[in-house]
N, CA and C atoms as an extended XYZ file, in Angstrom:
627
Properties=species:S:1:pos:R:3:atomname:S:1:resname:S:1:resid:I:1 pbc="F F F"
N         0.844       -1.206        0.000 N   MET     1
C         0.000        0.000        0.000 CA  MET     1
C         0.869        1.241        0.000 C   MET     1
N         0.625        2.152       -0.931 N   LYS     2
C         1.394        3.381       -1.024 CA  LYS     2
C         0.792        4.450       -0.113 C   LYS     2
N         1.608        5.387        0.309 N   VAL     3
C         1.138        6.504        1.100 CA  VAL     3
C         1.394        7.785        0.331 C   VAL     3
N         0.531        8.777        0.529 N   ALA     4
C         0.663       10.035       -0.192 CA  ALA     4
C         1.538       10.988        0.605 C   ALA     4
N         2.621       11.424       -0.020 N   GLN     5
C         3.512       12.429        0.537 CA  GLN     5
C         3.836       12.208        2.010 C   GLN     5
N         4.454       11.078        2.348 N   PRO     6
C         4.851       10.890        3.746 CA  PRO     6
C         5.945       11.878        4.121 C   PRO     6
N         5.989       12.208        5.400 N   CYS     7
C         7.067       13.085        5.878 CA  CYS     7
C         8.405       12.370        5.754 C   CYS     7
N         9.485       13.119        5.608 N   PRO     8
C        10.809       12.502        5.746 CA  PRO     8
C        10.902       11.832        7.113 C   PRO     8
N        11.656       10.754        7.172 N   LEU     9
C        11.736        9.939        8.378 CA  LEU     9
C        13.175        9.854        8.854 C   LEU     9
N        13.395       10.128       10.135 N   LEU    10
C        14.721       10.007       10.741 CA  LEU    10
C        14.688        8.908       11.792 C   LEU    10
N        15.658        7.996       11.720 N   LEU    11
C        15.747        6.852       12.615 CA  LEU    11
C        16.965        7.013       13.523 C   LEU    11
N        16.752        6.860       14.843 N   VAL    12
C        17.818        7.078       15.827 CA  VAL    12
C        18.059        5.771       16.580 C   VAL    12
N        19.260        5.235       16.495 N   HIS    13
C        19.583        3.909       17.012 CA  HIS    13
C        19.823        3.904       18.518 C   HIS    13
N        20.032        2.705       19.059 N   GLY    14
C        20.274        2.517       20.479 CA  GLY    14
C        21.750        2.415       20.814 C   GLY    14
N        22.034        2.086       22.069 N   ILE    15
C        23.399        2.040       22.555 CA  ILE    15
C        24.182        0.915       21.870 C   ILE    15
N        25.409        1.226       21.461 N   GLY    16
C        26.262        0.247       20.804 CA  GLY    16
C        25.911       -0.028       19.365 C   GLY    16
N        24.888        0.665       18.840 N   ASP    17
C        24.422        0.415       17.478 CA  ASP    17
C        24.882        1.515       16.533 C   ASP    17
N        24.574        1.322       15.262 N   THR    18
C        24.678        2.367       14.248 CA  THR    18
C        23.366        2.375       13.483 C   THR    18
N        23.250        3.266       12.540 N   GLY    19
C        22.031        3.346       11.746 CA  GLY    19
C        21.728        2.089       10.961 C   GLY    19
N        22.716        1.224       10.782 N   SER    20
C        22.501        0.009        9.986 CA  SER    20
C        21.527       -0.966       10.654 C   SER    20
N        21.264       -0.806       11.947 N   VAL    21
C        20.319       -1.723       12.607 CA  VAL    21
C        18.911       -1.556       12.056 C   VAL    21
N        18.673       -0.470       11.351 N   PHE    22
C        17.347       -0.208       10.794 CA  PHE    22
C        17.177       -0.721        9.366 C   PHE    22
N        18.133       -1.479        8.836 N   ASN    23
C        18.068       -1.881        7.437 CA  ASN    23
C        16.789       -2.632        7.094 C   ASN    23
N        16.342       -3.528        7.980 N   THR    24
C        15.125       -4.288        7.709 CA  THR    24
C        13.911       -3.358        7.681 C   THR    24
N        13.833       -2.457        8.636 N   LEU    25
C        12.728       -1.501        8.671 CA  LEU    25
C        12.741       -0.593        7.450 C   LEU    25
N        13.923       -0.138        7.061 N   ILE    26
C        14.022        0.743        5.890 CA  ILE    26
C        13.506        0.035        4.647 C   ILE    26
N        13.927       -1.216        4.438 N   ALA    27
C        13.468       -1.972        3.267 CA  ALA    27
C        11.956       -2.168        3.306 C   ALA    27
N        11.433       -2.461        4.483 N   TYR    28
C         9.989       -2.668        4.645 CA  TYR    28
C         9.214       -1.404        4.269 C   TYR    28
N         9.653       -0.265        4.768 N   LEU    29
C         8.942        0.980        4.505 CA  LEU    29
C         9.099        1.435        3.061 C   LEU    29
N        10.265        1.229        2.484 N   ARG    30
C        10.448        1.629        1.083 CA  ARG    30
C         9.546        0.831        0.160 C   ARG    30
N         9.314       -0.419        0.481 N   ASP    31
C         8.385       -1.235       -0.302 CA  ASP    31
C         6.961       -0.706       -0.219 C   ASP    31
N         6.693        0.139        0.785 N   ARG    32
C         5.336        0.646        1.013 CA  ARG    32
C         5.221        2.150        0.793 C   ARG    32
N         6.207        2.721        0.128 N   GLY    33
C         6.065        4.098       -0.317 CA  GLY    33
C         6.867        5.144        0.410 C   GLY    33
N         7.660        4.746        1.401 N   TRP    34
C         8.526        5.718        2.080 CA  TRP    34
C         9.902        5.695        1.402 C   TRP    34
N        10.329        6.829        0.907 N   PHE    35
C        11.609        6.870        0.195 CA  PHE    35
C        12.607        7.837        0.835 C   PHE    35
N        12.112        8.833        1.547 N   ASP    36
C        12.994        9.817        2.168 CA  ASP    36
C        13.248        9.396        3.615 C   ASP    36
N        14.154        8.415        3.776 N   ILE    37
C        14.447        7.845        5.084 CA  ILE    37
C        15.911        8.113        5.430 C   ILE    37
N        16.141        8.608        6.630 N   HIS    38
C        17.482        8.966        7.076 CA  HIS    38
C        17.838        8.215        8.356 C   HIS    38
N        19.117        7.905        8.509 N   THR    39
C        19.631        7.382        9.772 CA  THR    39
C        20.777        8.276       10.221 C   THR    39
N        21.017        8.269       11.504 N   ILE    40
C        22.125        9.035       12.077 CA  ILE    40
C        22.985        8.084       12.895 C   ILE    40
N        24.285        8.244       12.815 N   ASP    41
C        25.212        7.470       13.641 CA  ASP    41
C        25.671        8.356       14.798 C   ASP    41
N        25.119        8.117       15.986 N   LEU    42
C        25.492        8.896       17.156 CA  LEU    42
C        26.926        8.579       17.572 C   LEU    42
N        27.667        9.613       17.983 N   THR    43
C        29.074        9.441       18.338 CA  THR    43
C        29.386       10.136       19.664 C   THR    43
N        29.928        9.393       20.635 N   PRO    44
C        30.119        7.947       20.651 CA  PRO    44
C        28.784        7.245       20.899 C   PRO    44
N        28.729        5.980       20.546 N   ASN    45
C        27.461        5.252       20.652 CA  ASN    45
C        27.402        4.346       21.883 C   ASN    45
N        28.366        4.484       22.796 N   ASN    46
C        28.484        3.542       23.913 CA  ASN    46
C        28.088        4.120       25.266 C   ASN    46
N        27.482        5.320       25.260 N   GLY    47
C        27.070        5.920       26.523 CA  GLY    47
C        28.135        6.743       27.208 C   GLY    47
N        29.267        6.965       26.552 N   ASP    48
C        30.351        7.711       27.193 CA  ASP    48
C        30.058        9.198       27.352 C   ASP    48
N        29.037        9.705       26.663 N   ILE    49
C        28.592       11.077       26.898 CA  ILE    49
C        27.093       11.036       27.171 C   ILE    49
N        26.575       12.122       27.736 N   GLY    50
C        25.176       12.164       28.118 CA  GLY    50
C        24.231       12.124       26.932 C   GLY    50
N        23.025       11.644       27.174 N   LEU    51
C        22.014       11.578       26.121 CA  LEU    51
C        21.598       12.968       25.671 C   LEU    51
N        21.697       13.940       26.549 N   ASP    52
C        21.405       15.318       26.169 CA  ASP    52
C        22.392       15.817       25.122 C   ASP    52
N        23.646       15.400       25.231 N   ARG    53
C        24.635       15.798       24.220 CA  ARG    53
C        24.418       15.053       22.903 C   ARG    53
N        23.987       13.804       22.978 N   LEU    54
C        23.652       13.075       21.748 CA  LEU    54
C        22.451       13.717       21.062 C   LEU    54
N        21.525       14.238       21.849 N   ALA    55
C        20.357       14.901       21.268 CA  ALA    55
C        20.760       16.139       20.473 C   ALA    55
N        21.843       16.780       20.879 N   GLN    56
C        22.352       17.910       20.095 CA  GLN    56
C        22.751       17.451       18.695 C   GLN    56
N        23.274       16.223       18.589 N   GLN    57
C        23.628       15.695       17.278 CA  GLN    57
C        22.386       15.478       16.421 C   GLN    57
N        21.298       15.060       17.048 N   VAL    58
C        20.047       14.904       16.316 CA  VAL    58
C        19.567       16.261       15.809 C   VAL    58
N        19.605       17.264       16.663 N   ARG    59
C        19.174       18.599       16.232 CA  ARG    59
C        20.036       19.113       15.079 C   ARG    59
N        21.334       18.921       15.185 N   THR    60
C        22.217       19.366       14.111 CA  THR    60
C        21.894       18.645       12.806 C   THR    60
N        21.636       17.327       12.892 N   TYR    61
C        21.313       16.566       11.684 CA  TYR    61
C        20.025       17.101       11.060 C   TYR    61
N        19.008       17.315       11.878 N   VAL    62
C        17.732       17.817       11.352 CA  VAL    62
C        17.923       19.186       10.711 C   VAL    62
N        18.605       20.071       11.383 N   ASP    63
C        18.793       21.425       10.856 CA  ASP    63
C        19.617       21.432        9.579 C   ASP    63
N        20.501       20.443        9.435 N   THR    64
C        21.389       20.396        8.264 CA  THR    64
C        20.750       19.708        7.068 C   THR    64
N        19.970       18.671        7.312 N   HIS    65
C        19.492       17.820        6.221 CA  HIS    65
C        18.052       18.053        5.792 C   HIS    65
N        17.291       18.836        6.553 N   PHE    66
C        15.896       19.088        6.193 CA  PHE    66
C        15.655       20.587        6.075 C   PHE    66
N        14.757       20.941        5.165 N   ALA    67
C        14.436       22.351        4.959 CA  ALA    67
C        13.775       22.937        6.201 C   ALA    67
N        13.917       24.247        6.372 N   ASP    68
C        13.358       24.914        7.547 CA  ASP    68
C        11.847       24.728        7.636 C   ASP    68
N        11.187       24.668        6.500 N   ALA    69
C         9.724       24.564        6.472 CA  ALA    69
C         9.270       23.133        6.247 C   ALA    69
N        10.024       22.174        6.777 N   GLU    70
C         9.729       20.763        6.537 CA  GLU    70
C         9.580       20.019        7.853 C   GLU    70
N         8.420       19.384        8.045 N   ALA    71
C         8.212       18.532        9.210 CA  ALA    71
C         8.822       17.165        8.951 C   ALA    71
N         9.128       16.447       10.014 N   ILE    72
C         9.688       15.107        9.881 CA  ILE    72
C         8.951       14.153       10.821 C   ILE    72
N         9.085       12.863       10.542 N   ASP    73
C         8.708       11.818       11.483 CA  ASP    73
C         9.987       11.283       12.112 C   ASP    73
N         9.882       10.814       13.355 N   LEU    74
C        11.067       10.429       14.122 CA  LEU    74
C        10.810        9.108       14.833 C   LEU    74
N        11.744        8.172       14.680 N   ILE    75
C        11.657        6.881       15.365 CA  ILE    75
C        12.942        6.666       16.144 C   ILE    75
N        12.812        6.313       17.426 N   GLY    76
C        13.979        6.029       18.253 CA  GLY    76
C        13.890        4.640       18.846 C   GLY    76
N        14.964        3.889       18.710 N   PHE    77
C        15.035        2.541       19.285 CA  PHE    77
C        15.825        2.572       20.584 C   PHE    77
N        15.233        2.042       21.655 N   SER    78
C        15.906        1.897       22.938 CA  SER    78
C        16.488        3.240       23.397 C   SER    78
N        17.787        3.342       23.612 N   MET    79
C        18.387        4.605       24.006 CA  MET    79
C        18.039        5.720       23.029 C   MET    79
N        17.928        5.391       21.745 N   GLY    80
C        17.601        6.390       20.736 CA  GLY    80
C        16.259        7.056       20.970 C   GLY    80
N        15.348        6.345       21.623 N   GLY    81
C        14.077        6.956       21.964 CA  GLY    81
C        14.226        8.041       23.013 C   GLY    81
N        15.146        7.830       23.961 N   MET    82
C        15.370        8.818       25.002 CA  MET    82
C        16.143       10.025       24.467 C   MET    82
N        17.094        9.761       23.584 N   VAL    83
C        17.795       10.859       22.910 CA  VAL    83
C        16.793       11.706       22.124 C   VAL    83
N        15.885       11.039       21.434 N   SER    84
C        14.887       11.743       20.631 CA  SER    84
C        13.909       12.518       21.512 C   SER    84
N        13.549       11.949       22.671 N   ARG    85
C        12.669       12.677       23.587 CA  ARG    85
C        13.318       13.973       24.042 C   ARG    85
N        14.600       13.927       24.348 N   TYR    86
C        15.280       15.149       24.788 CA  TYR    86
C        15.280       16.182       23.661 C   TYR    86
N        15.495       15.722       22.448 N   TYR    87
C        15.441       16.638       21.302 CA  TYR    87
C        14.065       17.291       21.202 C   TYR    87
N        13.010       16.508       21.360 N   ILE    88
C        11.648       17.038       21.240 CA  ILE    88
C        11.314       17.964       22.397 C   ILE    88
N        11.611       17.537       23.616 N   GLN    89
C        11.161       18.261       24.796 CA  GLN    89
C        12.077       19.404       25.217 C   GLN    89
N        13.353       19.336       24.879 N   ARG    90
C        14.292       20.338       25.375 CA  ARG    90
C        15.007       21.133       24.284 C   ARG    90
N        14.973       20.656       23.053 N   LEU    91
C        15.709       21.333       21.977 CA  LEU    91
C        14.781       21.782       20.849 C   LEU    91
N        13.526       22.022       21.190 N   ALA    92
C        12.539       22.578       20.263 CA  ALA    92
C        12.178       21.630       19.125 C   ALA    92
N        12.451       20.339       19.318 N   GLY    93
C        12.104       19.380       18.270 CA  GLY    93
C        10.618       19.242       18.034 C   GLY    93
N         9.800       19.588       19.033 N   ALA    94
C         8.346       19.493       18.863 CA  ALA    94
C         7.851       20.382       17.732 C   ALA    94
N         8.606       21.407       17.395 N   GLN    95
C         8.222       22.300       16.304 CA  GLN    95
C         8.470       21.666       14.931 C   GLN    95
N         9.236       20.562       14.906 N   ARG    96
C         9.580       19.923       13.639 CA  ARG    96
C         8.976       18.540       13.464 C   ARG    96
N         8.634       17.884       14.588 N   VAL    97
C         8.275       16.459       14.539 CA  VAL    97
C         6.765       16.291       14.434 C   VAL    97
N         6.361       15.408       13.523 N   ASN    98
C         4.966       15.044       13.321 CA  ASN    98
C         4.693       13.792       14.154 C   ASN    98
N         5.007       12.606       13.617 N   HIS    99
C         4.917       11.374       14.377 CA  HIS    99
C         6.240       11.100       15.104 C   HIS    99
N         6.129       10.635       16.340 N   PHE   100
C         7.296       10.211       17.109 CA  PHE   100
C         6.987        8.835       17.684 C   PHE   100
N         7.806        7.843       17.295 N   ILE   101
C         7.613        6.459       17.732 CA  ILE   101
C         8.856        6.009       18.474 C   ILE   101
N         8.670        5.422       19.651 N   THR   102
C         9.784        4.785       20.346 CA  THR   102
C         9.584        3.278       20.345 C   THR   102
N        10.686        2.566       20.213 N   LEU   103
C        10.682        1.107       20.208 CA  LEU   103
C        11.477        0.630       21.418 C   LEU   103
N        10.794        0.038       22.385 N   SER   104
C        11.445       -0.491       23.592 CA  SER   104
C        12.420        0.508       24.203 C   SER   104
N        11.923        1.688       24.497 N   SER   105
C        12.750        2.725       25.129 CA  SER   105
C        12.454        2.794       26.625 C   SER   105
N        13.479        3.018       27.451 N   PRO   106
C        13.312        3.022       28.910 CA  PRO   106
C        12.818        4.370       29.434 C   PRO   106
N        11.578        4.704       29.133 N   HIS   107
C        11.043        6.009       29.521 CA  HIS   107
C        11.072        6.219       31.027 C   HIS   107
N        10.960        5.153       31.768 N   ASN   108
C        11.013        5.242       33.228 CA  ASN   108
C        12.256        4.564       33.802 C   ASN   108
N        13.242        4.339       32.946 N   GLY   109
C        14.505        3.761       33.389 CA  GLY   109
C        14.551        2.246       33.274 C   GLY   109
N        15.761        1.715       33.332 N   THR   110
C        15.970        0.266       33.281 CA  THR   110
C        17.050       -0.120       34.282 C   THR   110
N        16.846       -1.246       34.953 N   TRP   111
C        17.817       -1.702       35.939 CA  TRP   111
C        19.129       -2.109       35.294 C   TRP   111
N        19.112       -2.374       33.982 N   THR   112
C        20.369       -2.685       33.304 CA  THR   112
C        21.278       -1.450       33.231 C   THR   112
N        20.735       -0.297       33.552 N   GLY   113
C        21.556        0.907       33.601 CA  GLY   113
C        22.574        0.895       34.718 C   GLY   113
N        22.440       -0.058       35.655 N   TYR   114
C        23.411       -0.166       36.746 CA  TYR   114
C        24.595       -1.065       36.389 C   TYR   114
N        24.551       -1.662       35.216 N   VAL   115
C        25.635       -2.561       34.809 CA  VAL   115
C        26.899       -1.777       34.480 C   VAL   115
N        26.726       -0.557       33.967 N   ARG   116
C        27.860        0.258       33.553 CA  ARG   116
C        27.784        1.631       34.202 C   ARG   116
N        28.928        2.334       34.227 N   GLN   117
C        29.027        3.625       34.895 CA  GLN   117
C        29.104        4.806       33.919 C   GLN   117
N        28.960        4.551       32.624 N   ASN   118
C        29.048        5.633       31.649 CA  ASN   118
C        27.980        6.694       31.922 C   ASN   118
N        28.265        7.954       31.641 N   PRO   119
C        27.285        9.016       31.901 CA  PRO   119
C        25.934        8.763       31.227 C   PRO   119
N        25.956        8.367       29.947 N   GLY   120
C        24.705        8.131       29.237 CA  GLY   120
C        23.933        6.945       29.768 C   GLY   120
N        24.650        5.939       30.244 N   VAL   121
C        23.996        4.759       30.816 CA  VAL   121
C        23.370        5.117       32.156 C   VAL   121
N        24.078        5.885       32.964 N   ARG   122
C        23.537        6.296       34.270 CA  ARG   122
C        22.239        7.096       34.104 C   ARG   122
N        22.150        7.843       33.018 N   GLN   123
C        20.939        8.628       32.782 CA  GLN   123
C        19.716        7.741       32.520 C   GLN   123
N        19.936        6.493       32.182 N   MET   124
C        18.817        5.585       31.921 CA  MET   124
C        18.455        4.734       33.131 C   MET   124
N        19.012        5.053       34.293 N   ARG   125
C        18.637        4.359       35.514 CA  ARG   125
C        17.312        4.913       36.039 C   ARG   125
N        16.487        4.075       36.641 N   PRO   126
C        15.241        4.579       37.227 CA  PRO   126
C        15.506        5.710       38.212 C   PRO   126
N        14.745        6.783       38.089 N   GLY   127
C        14.881        7.898       39.016 CA  GLY   127
C        16.017        8.846       38.735 C   GLY   127
N        16.727        8.696       37.610 N   SER   128
C        17.838        9.598       37.299 CA  SER   128
C        17.309       11.018       37.099 C   SER   128
N        18.169       11.999       37.305 N   ASP   129
C        17.782       13.392       37.092 CA  ASP   129
C        17.341       13.616       35.648 C   ASP   129
N        18.009       12.957       34.716 N   PHE   130
C        17.671       13.091       33.300 CA  PHE   130
C        16.225       12.650       33.044 C   PHE   130
N        15.859       11.470       33.552 N   LEU   131
C        14.509       10.962       33.338 CA  LEU   131
C        13.479       11.773       34.115 C   LEU   131
N        13.823       12.174       35.330 N   LYS   132
C        12.893       12.973       36.118 CA  LYS   132
C        12.581       14.277       35.404 C   LYS   132
N        13.581       14.900       34.826 N   ASP   133
C        13.378       16.148       34.091 CA  ASP   133
C        12.397       15.945       32.939 C   ASP   133
N        12.578       14.890       32.152 N   LEU   134
C        11.693       14.645       31.016 CA  LEU   134
C        10.298       14.225       31.464 C   LEU   134
N        10.219       13.381       32.484 N   ASN   135
C         8.923       12.848       32.890 CA  ASN   135
C         8.102       13.833       33.711 C   ASN   135
N         8.745       14.799       34.350 N   ASP   136
C         8.002       15.836       35.056 CA  ASP   136
C         7.227       16.727       34.080 C   ASP   136
N         7.671       16.741       32.825 N   THR   137
C         6.991       17.546       31.799 CA  THR   137
C         6.584       16.663       30.614 C   THR   137
N         6.158       15.440       30.926 N   VAL   138
C         5.827       14.486       29.874 CA  VAL   138
C         4.676       14.977       29.008 C   VAL   138
N         3.858       15.881       29.540 N   HIS   139
C         2.742       16.420       28.757 CA  HIS   139
C         3.229       17.120       27.487 C   HIS   139
N         4.498       17.516       27.458 N   GLU   140
C         5.032       18.174       26.261 CA  GLU   140
C         5.012       17.250       25.044 C   GLU   140
N         4.989       15.941       25.282 N   LEU   141
C         4.918       15.006       24.156 CA  LEU   141
C         3.567       15.055       23.455 C   LEU   141
N         2.584       15.681       24.074 N   GLN   142
C         1.280       15.810       23.433 CA  GLN   142
C         1.313       16.777       22.260 C   GLN   142
N         2.414       17.485       22.106 N   GLN   143
C         2.572       18.372       20.955 CA  GLN   143
C         2.839       17.591       19.674 C   GLN   143
N         3.211       16.325       19.798 N   VAL   144
C         3.487       15.480       18.640 CA  VAL   144
C         2.572       14.261       18.715 C   VAL   144
N         2.553       13.496       17.649 N   GLN   145
C         1.796       12.244       17.631 CA  GLN   145
C         2.716       11.145       18.166 C   GLN   145
N         2.626       10.888       19.465 N   PHE   146
C         3.575        9.997       20.121 CA  PHE   146
C         3.001        8.594       20.284 C   PHE   146
N         3.837        7.583       19.969 N   THR   147
C         3.468        6.180       20.146 CA  THR   147
C         4.661        5.422       20.707 C   THR   147
N         4.418        4.592       21.721 N   SER   148
C         5.451        3.716       22.270 CA  SER   148
C         5.092        2.270       21.965 C   SER   148
N         5.988        1.564       21.277 N   LEU   149
C         5.831        0.137       21.000 CA  LEU   149
C         6.812       -0.614       21.894 C   LEU   149
N         6.340       -1.646       22.575 N   TRP   150
C         7.211       -2.345       23.524 CA  TRP   150
C         6.797       -3.801       23.649 C   TRP   150
N         7.680       -4.608       24.226 N   THR   151
C         7.408       -6.026       24.429 CA  THR   151
C         7.554       -6.378       25.905 C   THR   151
N         6.651       -7.193       26.442 N   PRO   152
C         6.770       -7.597       27.844 CA  PRO   152
C         7.913       -8.574       28.095 C   PRO   152
N         8.536       -9.077       27.031 N   TYR   153
C         9.608      -10.062       27.167 CA  TYR   153
C        10.993       -9.434       27.074 C   TYR   153
N        11.052       -8.130       27.200 N   ASP   154
C        12.311       -7.401       27.042 CA  ASP   154
C        13.230       -7.658       28.230 C   ASP   154
N        14.444       -8.127       27.963 N   LEU   155
C        15.429       -8.347       29.021 CA  LEU   155
C        16.481       -7.240       29.072 C   LEU   155
N        16.346       -6.255       28.202 N   MET   156
C        17.221       -5.086       28.238 CA  MET   156
C        16.540       -3.930       28.975 C   MET   156
N        15.255       -3.779       28.745 N   ILE   157
C        14.466       -2.769       29.446 CA  ILE   157
C        13.772       -3.479       30.610 C   ILE   157
N        14.272       -3.262       31.807 N   VAL   158
C        13.804       -3.989       32.992 CA  VAL   158
C        13.395       -2.983       34.078 C   VAL   158
N        12.107       -2.976       34.480 N   PRO   159
C        11.028       -3.824       33.962 CA  PRO   159
C        10.575       -3.350       32.581 C   PRO   159
N        10.030       -4.270       31.801 N   ALA   160
C         9.636       -3.945       30.430 CA  ALA   160
C         8.578       -2.854       30.384 C   ALA   160
N         7.720       -2.788       31.403 N   LYS   161
C         6.658       -1.789       31.403 CA  LYS   161
C         7.197       -0.371       31.557 C   LYS   161
N         8.520       -0.245       31.745 N   SER   162
C         9.137        1.074       31.759 CA  SER   162
C         8.923        1.818       30.452 C   SER   162
N         8.612        1.090       29.401 N   SER   163
C         8.393        1.716       28.099 CA  SER   163
C         7.033        2.408       28.002 C   SER   163
N         6.207        2.291       29.042 N   GLN   164
C         4.896        2.918       29.044 CA  GLN   164
C         4.959        4.332       29.612 C   GLN   164
N         4.125        5.204       29.052 N   LEU   165
C         3.987        6.565       29.563 CA  LEU   165
C         2.512        6.897       29.698 C   LEU   165
N         2.238        7.997       30.360 N   SER   166
C         0.851        8.393       30.605 CA  SER   166
C         0.250        9.200       29.469 C   SER   166
N         1.027        9.474       28.437 N   VAL   167
C         0.535       10.223       27.279 CA  VAL   167
C         0.781        9.422       26.015 C   VAL   167
N         0.106        9.795       24.952 N   GLY   168
C         0.307        9.134       23.670 CA  GLY   168
C        -0.368        7.784       23.602 C   GLY   168
N         0.024        6.999       22.606 N   ASP   169
C        -0.518        5.655       22.379 CA  ASP   169
C         0.527        4.622       22.754 C   ASP   169
N         0.097        3.557       23.414 N   MET   170
C         0.977        2.472       23.798 CA  MET   170
C         0.504        1.197       23.091 C   MET   170
N         1.441        0.394       22.601 N   ALA   171
C         1.095       -0.893       21.995 CA  ALA   171
C         2.091       -1.937       22.469 C   ALA   171
N         1.560       -2.990       23.084 N   GLN   172
C         2.379       -4.109       23.559 CA  GLN   172
C         2.364       -5.209       22.515 C   GLN   172
N         3.558       -5.644       22.104 N   LEU   173
C         3.687       -6.674       21.083 CA  LEU   173
C         4.500       -7.833       21.654 C   LEU   173
N         4.093       -9.089       21.413 N   PRO   174
C         4.761      -10.238       22.031 CA  PRO   174
C         6.043      -10.647       21.310 C   PRO   174
N         6.995       -9.736       21.253 N   VAL   175
C         8.286       -9.986       20.617 CA  VAL   175
C         9.228      -10.549       21.680 C   VAL   175
N         9.979      -11.590       21.349 N   LEU   176
C        10.699      -12.359       22.359 CA  LEU   176
C        12.073      -11.824       22.737 C   LEU   176
N        12.552      -10.792       22.063 N   ALA   177
C        13.879      -10.262       22.396 CA  ALA   177
C        13.961       -8.789       22.023 C   ALA   177
N        14.724       -8.043       22.788 N   HIS   178
C        14.883       -6.599       22.585 CA  HIS   178
C        15.285       -6.248       21.148 C   HIS   178
N        16.343       -6.836       20.590 N   PRO   179
C        16.751       -6.436       19.235 CA  PRO   179
C        15.754       -6.837       18.160 C   PRO   179
N        14.900       -7.816       18.435 N   TRP   180
C        13.914       -8.235       17.440 CA  TRP   180
C        12.827       -7.193       17.234 C   TRP   180
N        12.773       -6.192       18.093 N   MET   181
C        11.835       -5.091       17.877 CA  MET   181
C        12.142       -4.337       16.584 C   MET   181
N        13.321       -4.570       16.038 N   LEU   182
C        13.715       -3.911       14.794 CA  LEU   182
C        13.435       -4.752       13.553 C   LEU   182
N        13.056       -6.017       13.748 N   THR   183
C        12.894       -6.909       12.597 CA  THR   183
C        11.580       -7.679       12.591 C   THR   183
N        10.910       -7.760       13.722 N   ASP   184
C         9.672       -8.534       13.799 CA  ASP   184
C         8.604       -7.905       12.896 C   ASP   184
N         7.950       -8.742       12.096 N   GLN   185
C         6.977       -8.240       11.130 CA  GLN   185
C         5.809       -7.523       11.796 C   GLN   185
N         5.438       -7.922       12.998 N   ARG   186
C         4.340       -7.251       13.690 CA  ARG   186
C         4.717       -5.830       14.083 C   ARG   186
N         5.962       -5.645       14.471 N   VAL   187
C         6.432       -4.306       14.813 CA  VAL   187
C         6.508       -3.443       13.563 C   VAL   187
N         7.055       -3.997       12.498 N   LEU   188
C         7.175       -3.237       11.261 CA  LEU   188
C         5.806       -2.786       10.765 C   LEU   188
N         4.824       -3.692       10.838 N   ALA   189
C         3.471       -3.343       10.412 CA  ALA   189
C         2.870       -2.268       11.305 C   ALA   189
N         3.124       -2.360       12.608 N   ALA   190
C         2.603       -1.348       13.533 CA  ALA   190
C         3.222        0.013       13.251 C   ALA   190
N         4.498        0.039       12.912 N   ILE   191
C         5.156        1.298       12.575 CA  ILE   191
C         4.519        1.919       11.338 C   ILE   191
N         4.349        1.118       10.297 N   ALA   192
C         3.761        1.636        9.060 CA  ALA   192
C         2.349        2.166        9.302 C   ALA   192
N         1.564        1.423       10.073 N   THR   193
C         0.203        1.856       10.380 CA  THR   193
C         0.197        3.180       11.135 C   THR   193
N         1.094        3.311       12.089 N   THR   194
C         1.180        4.541       12.882 CA  THR   194
C         1.588        5.722       12.021 C   THR   194
N         2.558        5.525       11.154 N   LEU   195
C         3.032        6.625       10.314 CA  LEU   195
C         1.985        7.075        9.303 C   LEU   195
N         1.044        6.206        8.970 N   ARG   196
C        -0.009        6.566        8.012 CA  ARG   196
C        -1.090        7.450        8.639 C   ARG   196
N        -1.172        7.463        9.958 N   ARG   197
C        -2.230        8.233       10.602 CA  ARG   197
C        -2.034        9.725       10.370 C   ARG   197
N        -3.145       10.425       10.241 N   SER   198
C        -3.069       11.878       10.146 CA  SER   198
C        -2.658       12.438       11.490 C   SER   198
N        -1.804       13.457       11.494 N   PRO   199
C        -1.370       14.022       12.774 CA  PRO   199
C        -2.507       14.716       13.484 C   PRO   199
N        -2.453       14.693       14.825 N   LYS   200
C        -3.430       15.435       15.616 CA  LYS   200
C        -3.119       16.926       15.513 C   LYS   200
N        -4.143       17.765       15.573 N   PRO   201
C        -3.894       19.215       15.453 CA  PRO   201
C        -3.431       19.856       16.755 C   PRO   201
N        -2.816       19.069       17.657 N   ALA   202
C        -2.423       19.603       18.953 CA  ALA   202
C        -1.342       20.662       18.839 C   ALA   202
N        -0.449       20.487       17.879 N   ASN   203
C         0.656       21.435       17.729 CA  ASN   203
C         0.315       22.419       16.631 C   ASN   203
N        -0.132       23.594       17.012 N   SER   204
C        -0.562       24.587       16.028 CA  SER   204
C         0.596       25.095       15.182 C   SER   204
N         1.828       24.885       15.676 N   ALA   205
C         2.998       25.349       14.938 CA  ALA   205
C         3.507       24.309       13.947 C   ALA   205
N         2.833       23.162       13.861 N   MET   206
C         3.323       22.091       13.004 CA  MET   206
C         3.376       22.519       11.537 C   MET   206
N         4.483       22.220       10.900 N   ILE   207
C         4.657       22.499        9.482 CA  ILE   207
C         4.238       21.275        8.704 C   ILE   207
N         3.559       21.481        7.592 N   GLU   208
C         3.112       20.355        6.790 CA  GLU   208
C         4.294       19.644        6.136 C   GLU   208
N         4.126       18.335        5.880 N   CYS   209
C         5.162       17.573        5.194 CA  CYS   209
C         5.272       18.045        3.746 C   CYS   209
């Protein structure tokens, strides 16, 4: 099924990844009419700097690669969802983003954040100042069309229900492993369905695609 004039799409990867983790999703969407798809390689990708600093890289990419009068759709996987949230909520990304989808992102933190001491990893611990700052103003996500897709079987996001928020749309999918959220056909179909929806008129400043 083709879509009419979809927004450009930017994909933001998780910790230890590069944009290549989205290859299956990119192929799936291109077969269905999405052609203007971008990935970003966050540097460093291992949590050695804060997620707020990685979000600056997202803002720079958007400002450099998209026209000023162009809205985009944004998808973040795992850590990439939190980087993208900071861009939307703290770096004026809400003025540019139409649909925002997170895939197994630790919106309320993950206990696996205690495995390492890197600054970016510490920010993903439950109760971190970084998460408290974003979640105290979670209503700001209502400016975009926000959807969180997550699996109850996630062993990276612990507890898995951390991917739930009090705003936007939530969808639980029975995917058996964290990285499979990028390749499972049910997730890919849910992403395509979400991106096809007309945006809510909540953000009066939204620029048309």
